[in-house]
Amino acid sequence: MSQRTLPLLIINLGGEMLYILDQRLRAQDDKTQRGCWTEGDRKRVMNDIAATLFSKMFLEEILKPQDVFTHRALRTVLTRIAHASIMRLNPASMDKLYDLMTMAFKYQIVLCPRPRDLLLITFNHTDSIKGLVRDSHNLVNQINEAQRQLIELYTPLSDGEFQLIRHTLLVLFQDMQTRVSIFLQEKIQNPNGRFVLSTSGPVPYGYEVPGSIRWFTKGQEVRRTVFPRGENYTRALHDASFDLSGDRVTRLGTNMYSEASPEDSQASDTSNSTRKQKQVDLQCKHPGTFKDS
Amino acid sequence: MYHKEKSIQIKSSASALYNNLSVLRIAPRCLTYFTVVHANVVNMVSASWDSLNYSHRQLQSKEGSVATSSSLIMQAAWCVLPSRDLLVLTSQKGIQMYESDGSIMVYWHALDTPETPTAKAVFARGIAAVWEKYICVGVSSGSVLVFDVPSKGSNITLSEVLEEHKEAITDMASECSGSLECIADLVSADDSGLLCMWKSGEDFQLLNKIPGFDTSCSSVKLWKGTVIAGYGTGQIRLYEGVTGVLHAEVNAHARWIYSLDIAPFTGLLLSAAEDSWVRVWHLTLTPETNSVEIEHMYNECITDTQMCGAKFCDGDGYAFAVTGYDLSEIIRYTQA
């Protein structure tokens, strides 16, 4: 479908990967065992991964019009990006990390109020990543440059074209129902794996609240009636910023792990509820290695 | 007004696509066929009216000389013509037409796809059967392809290409009231919200262009000369087709509308959107005063589901069916 999907896919998934790894590395920080991750190590991993994700050459490649990657190709690319740092993930850990990343992004795409808000979700990721690597001015500038390219490419697209990008992503993530601990706890995912969709709150900016019918004669409104709409929506107060910085309004794409406990970046088993819960457990045995428990 | 019936399970879940449900009622055999698109596959299920027998078939997208392909299907719909019914599939690569039970492919039309990918996606979307012998299909470039369909056999030919739209076609609809007095036979809609009214014939004639308001029109219907259009803003607009006069604007949904359907014998209108709501309305036309009334009749919320298809199962609107993204069932309702 859309030939413009790949940059948004990679940057948002890369962003989720950085959030999860940052949170897991922080969880290792206070252990006193020999060979654990220091704050310096963590920052170095974050910087190395971000530098690869936003490298000029890589961006040039993904910004070309092309079909979206398959899951296998996507996983390979994201594994390579993760391994640009001193950290190593074994295949089982990478599997679980991939599950978490994809379910988080799927949640954001599904709940996205307007298709154009995909860009706001992307900017929430880039804003947060800049925060994670703020000590490196060069890297922040590199991310700003990437953001400028995204603004240039995506701002002219119509809502219909954004919806096509969204549909392309939704096909890619179709039928993925992995249960995620933090989603279950926050009650944004049901035990059956489906996301909770609210039927109240603000409508997208610029939309009218449902419930009224306007009648026209010769182009002029002559009458207005109401109907029972069954839910409780409100008007949106202001639009978000699509610039380099600003209020993005939506929380989708922000770092949900930044205030969470270490156990929150865990995936549950997708199949029968009788199975034991698996964990993305990043136990530290050697510097630069994560292993499952 | 309606109560839930037993759902029909389908082999794979519905994709998030506009108008992702098509229904064909086969009265002589007491059967109803349903189709739902999942990525590169169309799930077809035939349900007996006593709800005791179901049979399933899956059709796959085609690409060039390859019978099965990974190219994504954008829409599947039955086209009912006086002499025959055909099932039409539109994908990124082309247009496939099957006998109505999906058993035999009778025609394949390949889209012009560029050698190297361009920024603009290429696909076909928007399907309508137009009296007496035409099947019209929209393309992402904005073109509308008109196919001339013989009463039997596979000698289907591309007879005309209509070039009025500049944005991707989203949906098309033919006049469904059965009235021979209606001037316009076909309405086409695109991503900018532009609506074009057409009269069919050896050469299709453009009757009117109703400009959009920079919002995609994702689903459209034509009934007794009235255009009923559903938009990405969640609004439904009613226009007099030939003149373009706006009768009414309904703030119907809080999210993008994916599907509209009309029951031609009663004027019941069905709308479904990403906001999880399905709504039923009633349209009345008064030809003497040239006025249209729309009255809200019924609401149903399908919890935690973004609707992608909604269709009445009969011409009176006695029953309707809906599909939702990631759901592997067709949910049904009948009047209480």
CSV table of N, CA, C and O in Angstrom, one decimal, chain B residues 159-211:
chain,number,residue,atom,x,y,z
B,159,SER,N,-14.1,-0.4,-21.4
B,159,SER,CA,-14.7,0.4,-22.5
B,159,SER,C,-14.3,1.9,-22.4
B,159,SER,O,-14.3,2.6,-23.4
B,160,GLU,N,-14.0,2.4,-21.2
B,160,GLU,CA,-13.8,3.8,-21.0
B,160,GLU,C,-13.0,4.1,-19.8
B,160,GLU,O,-13.1,3.3,-18.8
B,161,VAL,N,-12.2,5.2,-19.7
B,161,VAL,CA,-11.6,5.6,-18.5
B,161,VAL,C,-12.0,7.0,-18.2
B,161,VAL,O,-11.8,7.9,-19.1
B,162,LEU,N,-12.6,7.2,-17.1
B,162,LEU,CA,-13.1,8.5,-16.7
B,162,LEU,C,-12.1,9.3,-15.9
B,162,LEU,O,-11.6,8.7,-14.9
B,163,GLU,N,-11.7,10.5,-16.3
B,163,GLU,CA,-10.6,11.2,-15.6
B,163,GLU,C,-11.1,12.5,-15.1
B,163,GLU,O,-10.9,13.6,-15.8
B,164,GLU,N,-11.8,12.5,-14.0
B,164,GLU,CA,-12.2,13.8,-13.4
B,164,GLU,C,-11.5,14.0,-12.0
B,164,GLU,O,-11.3,15.1,-11.6
B,165,HIS,N,-11.3,12.9,-11.3
B,165,HIS,CA,-10.7,13.0,-10.0
B,165,HIS,C,-9.2,13.1,-10.1
B,165,HIS,O,-8.6,12.5,-11.0
B,166,LYS,N,-8.6,13.9,-9.1
B,166,LYS,CA,-7.2,14.0,-9.1
B,166,LYS,C,-6.6,13.2,-7.9
B,166,LYS,O,-5.4,13.0,-7.8
B,167,GLU,N,-7.4,12.9,-6.9
B,167,GLU,CA,-7.0,12.2,-5.8
B,167,GLU,C,-7.5,10.7,-5.9
B,167,GLU,O,-8.4,10.4,-6.6
B,168,ALA,N,-6.9,9.8,-5.0
B,168,ALA,CA,-7.3,8.4,-5.0
B,168,ALA,C,-8.8,8.2,-4.8
B,168,ALA,O,-9.4,8.8,-3.9
B,169,ILE,N,-9.4,7.4,-5.7
B,169,ILE,CA,-10.8,7.1,-5.5
B,169,ILE,C,-10.9,6.3,-4.2
B,169,ILE,O,-10.1,5.4,-3.9
B,170,THR,N,-12.0,6.6,-3.4
B,170,THR,CA,-12.2,5.9,-2.1
B,170,THR,C,-13.4,4.9,-2.2
B,170,THR,O,-13.3,3.8,-1.7
B,171,ASP,N,-14.5,5.4,-2.9
B,171,ASP,CA,-15.7,4.5,-3.0
B,171,ASP,C,-16.5,5.0,-4.1
B,171,ASP,O,-16.4,6.1,-4.6
B,172,MET,N,-17.4,4.1,-4.6
B,172,MET,CA,-18.3,4.5,-5.7
B,172,MET,C,-19.6,3.8,-5.4
B,172,MET,O,-19.7,2.7,-4.7
B,173,ALA,N,-20.7,4.3,-5.9
B,173,ALA,CA,-22.0,3.7,-5.7
B,173,ALA,C,-22.9,4.0,-6.9
B,173,ALA,O,-22.9,5.1,-7.5
B,174,SER,N,-23.8,3.1,-7.2
B,174,SER,CA,-24.7,3.3,-8.3
B,174,SER,C,-26.1,3.5,-7.6
B,174,SER,O,-26.3,3.2,-6.4
B,175,GLU,N,-27.0,4.1,-8.4
B,175,GLU,CA,-28.4,4.4,-7.9
B,175,GLU,C,-29.0,3.1,-7.6
B,175,GLU,O,-29.0,2.2,-8.4
B,176,CYS,N,-29.5,3.0,-6.3
B,176,CYS,CA,-30.0,1.7,-5.8
B,176,CYS,C,-31.5,1.6,-5.6
B,176,CYS,O,-32.0,0.6,-5.2
B,177,SER,N,-32.2,2.7,-5.9
B,177,SER,CA,-33.6,2.6,-5.7
B,177,SER,C,-34.4,1.8,-6.7
B,177,SER,O,-35.5,1.5,-6.5
B,178,GLY,N,-33.8,1.6,-7.8
B,178,GLY,CA,-34.5,0.9,-8.9
B,178,GLY,C,-35.4,1.8,-9.7
B,178,GLY,O,-35.9,1.3,-10.7
B,179,SER,N,-35.4,3.0,-9.4
B,179,SER,CA,-36.2,4.0,-10.1
B,179,SER,C,-35.6,4.3,-11.4
B,179,SER,O,-34.4,4.6,-11.5
B,180,LEU,N,-36.4,4.3,-12.5
B,180,LEU,CA,-35.8,4.7,-13.8
B,180,LEU,C,-35.9,6.2,-14.1
B,180,LEU,O,-35.4,6.6,-15.1
B,181,GLU,N,-36.5,6.9,-13.1
B,181,GLU,CA,-36.6,8.3,-13.3
B,181,GLU,C,-35.3,9.1,-12.9
B,181,GLU,O,-35.2,10.2,-13.2
B,182,CYS,N,-34.4,8.4,-12.2
B,182,CYS,CA,-33.2,9.1,-11.7
B,182,CYS,C,-32.3,9.4,-12.9
B,182,CYS,O,-32.1,8.5,-13.7
B,183,ILE,N,-31.8,10.5,-12.9
B,183,ILE,CA,-30.9,11.0,-14.0
B,183,ILE,C,-29.5,10.4,-13.8
B,183,ILE,O,-28.9,9.9,-14.7
B,184,ALA,N,-29.0,10.5,-12.6
B,184,ALA,CA,-27.6,10.0,-12.3
B,184,ALA,C,-27.6,8.6,-12.0
B,184,ALA,O,-28.5,8.1,-11.2
B,185,ASP,N,-26.7,7.8,-12.5
B,185,ASP,CA,-26.6,6.4,-12.3
B,185,ASP,C,-25.4,6.0,-11.3
B,185,ASP,O,-25.4,5.0,-10.7
B,186,LEU,N,-24.5,6.9,-11.2
B,186,LEU,CA,-23.2,6.6,-10.5
B,186,LEU,C,-22.7,7.8,-9.8
B,186,LEU,O,-22.7,8.9,-10.3
B,187,VAL,N,-22.2,7.6,-8.6
B,187,VAL,CA,-21.4,8.7,-7.9
B,187,VAL,C,-20.0,8.1,-7.5
B,187,VAL,O,-19.9,6.9,-7.1
B,188,SER,N,-19.0,8.9,-7.7
B,188,SER,CA,-17.6,8.4,-7.4
B,188,SER,C,-17.1,9.4,-6.3
B,188,SER,O,-17.4,10.6,-6.4
B,189,ALA,N,-16.3,8.9,-5.4
B,189,ALA,CA,-15.8,9.8,-4.3
B,189,ALA,C,-14.3,9.6,-4.2
B,189,ALA,O,-13.8,8.5,-4.5
B,190,ASP,N,-13.6,10.6,-3.7
B,190,ASP,CA,-12.1,10.5,-3.6
B,190,ASP,C,-11.6,11.0,-2.2
B,190,ASP,O,-12.4,11.5,-1.4
B,191,ASP,N,-10.3,11.0,-2.1
B,191,ASP,CA,-9.6,11.4,-0.9
B,191,ASP,C,-9.7,12.8,-0.5
B,191,ASP,O,-9.4,13.2,0.6
B,192,SER,N,-10.1,13.7,-1.5
B,192,SER,CA,-10.2,15.1,-1.2
B,192,SER,C,-11.7,15.4,-0.8
B,192,SER,O,-12.0,16.5,-0.4
B,193,GLY,N,-12.6,14.4,-0.9
B,193,GLY,CA,-14.0,14.6,-0.6
B,193,GLY,C,-14.8,15.0,-1.9
B,193,GLY,O,-16.0,15.2,-1.8
B,194,LEU,N,-14.1,15.1,-3.0
B,194,LEU,CA,-14.8,15.5,-4.3
B,194,LEU,C,-15.8,14.3,-4.6
B,194,LEU,O,-15.4,13.2,-4.6
B,195,LEU,N,-17.0,14.7,-5.0
B,195,LEU,CA,-18.0,13.7,-5.5
B,195,LEU,C,-18.3,14.0,-7.0
B,195,LEU,O,-18.6,15.2,-7.3
B,196,CYS,N,-18.3,13.0,-7.8
B,196,CYS,CA,-18.7,13.2,-9.2
B,196,CYS,C,-19.9,12.4,-9.5
B,196,CYS,O,-20.0,11.2,-9.2
B,197,MET,N,-20.9,13.0,-10.2
B,197,MET,CA,-22.1,12.4,-10.6
B,197,MET,C,-22.0,12.0,-12.1
B,197,MET,O,-21.7,12.9,-12.9
B,198,TRP,N,-22.4,10.8,-12.4
B,198,TRP,CA,-22.3,10.3,-13.8
B,198,TRP,C,-23.6,9.7,-14.3
B,198,TRP,O,-24.4,9.2,-13.5
B,199,LYS,N,-23.8,9.8,-15.6
B,199,LYS,CA,-24.9,9.1,-16.3
B,199,LYS,C,-24.2,8.1,-17.2
B,199,LYS,O,-23.3,8.4,-17.9
B,200,SER,N,-24.6,6.8,-17.1
B,200,SER,CA,-24.0,5.7,-17.8
B,200,SER,C,-24.4,5.7,-19.2
B,200,SER,O,-25.5,6.2,-19.6
B,201,GLY,N,-23.6,5.0,-20.0
B,201,GLY,CA,-24.0,4.8,-21.4
B,201,GLY,C,-22.7,4.4,-22.2
B,201,GLY,O,-21.7,4.1,-21.6
B,202,GLU,N,-22.8,4.4,-23.5
B,202,GLU,CA,-21.6,4.0,-24.3
B,202,GLU,C,-20.5,5.0,-23.9
B,202,GLU,O,-19.3,4.6,-23.9
B,203,ASP,N,-20.8,6.2,-23.8
B,203,ASP,CA,-19.9,7.2,-23.2
B,203,ASP,C,-20.5,7.7,-21.9
B,203,ASP,O,-21.6,8.3,-22.0
B,204,PHE,N,-19.8,7.5,-20.8
B,204,PHE,CA,-20.4,8.0,-19.5
B,204,PHE,C,-20.3,9.6,-19.6
B,204,PHE,O,-19.4,10.2,-20.0
B,205,GLN,N,-21.4,10.2,-19.0
B,205,GLN,CA,-21.5,11.6,-19.1
B,205,GLN,C,-21.4,12.2,-17.6
B,205,GLN,O,-22.0,11.7,-16.7
B,206,LEU,N,-20.5,13.2,-17.5
B,206,LEU,CA,-20.3,13.8,-16.2
B,206,LEU,C,-21.5,14.8,-16.0
B,206,LEU,O,-21.7,15.7,-16.8
B,207,LEU,N,-22.3,14.6,-14.9
B,207,LEU,CA,-23.4,15.5,-14.7
B,207,LEU,C,-23.1,16.6,-13.7
B,207,LEU,O,-23.6,17.7,-13.8
B,208,ASN,N,-22.3,16.3,-12.7
B,208,ASN,CA,-22.0,17.4,-11.7
B,208,ASN,C,-20.7,17.0,-10.9
B,208,ASN,O,-20.4,15.8,-10.8
B,209,LYS,N,-20.1,18.0,-10.4
B,209,LYS,CA,-18.9,17.8,-9.5
B,209,LYS,C,-19.3,18.5,-8.2
B,209,LYS,O,-19.5,19.7,-8.3
B,210,ILE,N,-19.3,17.8,-7.1
B,210,ILE,CA,-19.6,18.4,-5.8
B,210,ILE,C,-18.3,18.5,-5.1
B,210,ILE,O,-17.7,17.5,-4.7
B,211,PRO,N,-17.8,19.7,-4.9
B,211,PRO,CA,-16.4,19.8,-4.2
B,211,PRO,C,-16.4,19.3,-2.8
B,211,PRO,O,-17.4,19.4,-2.1
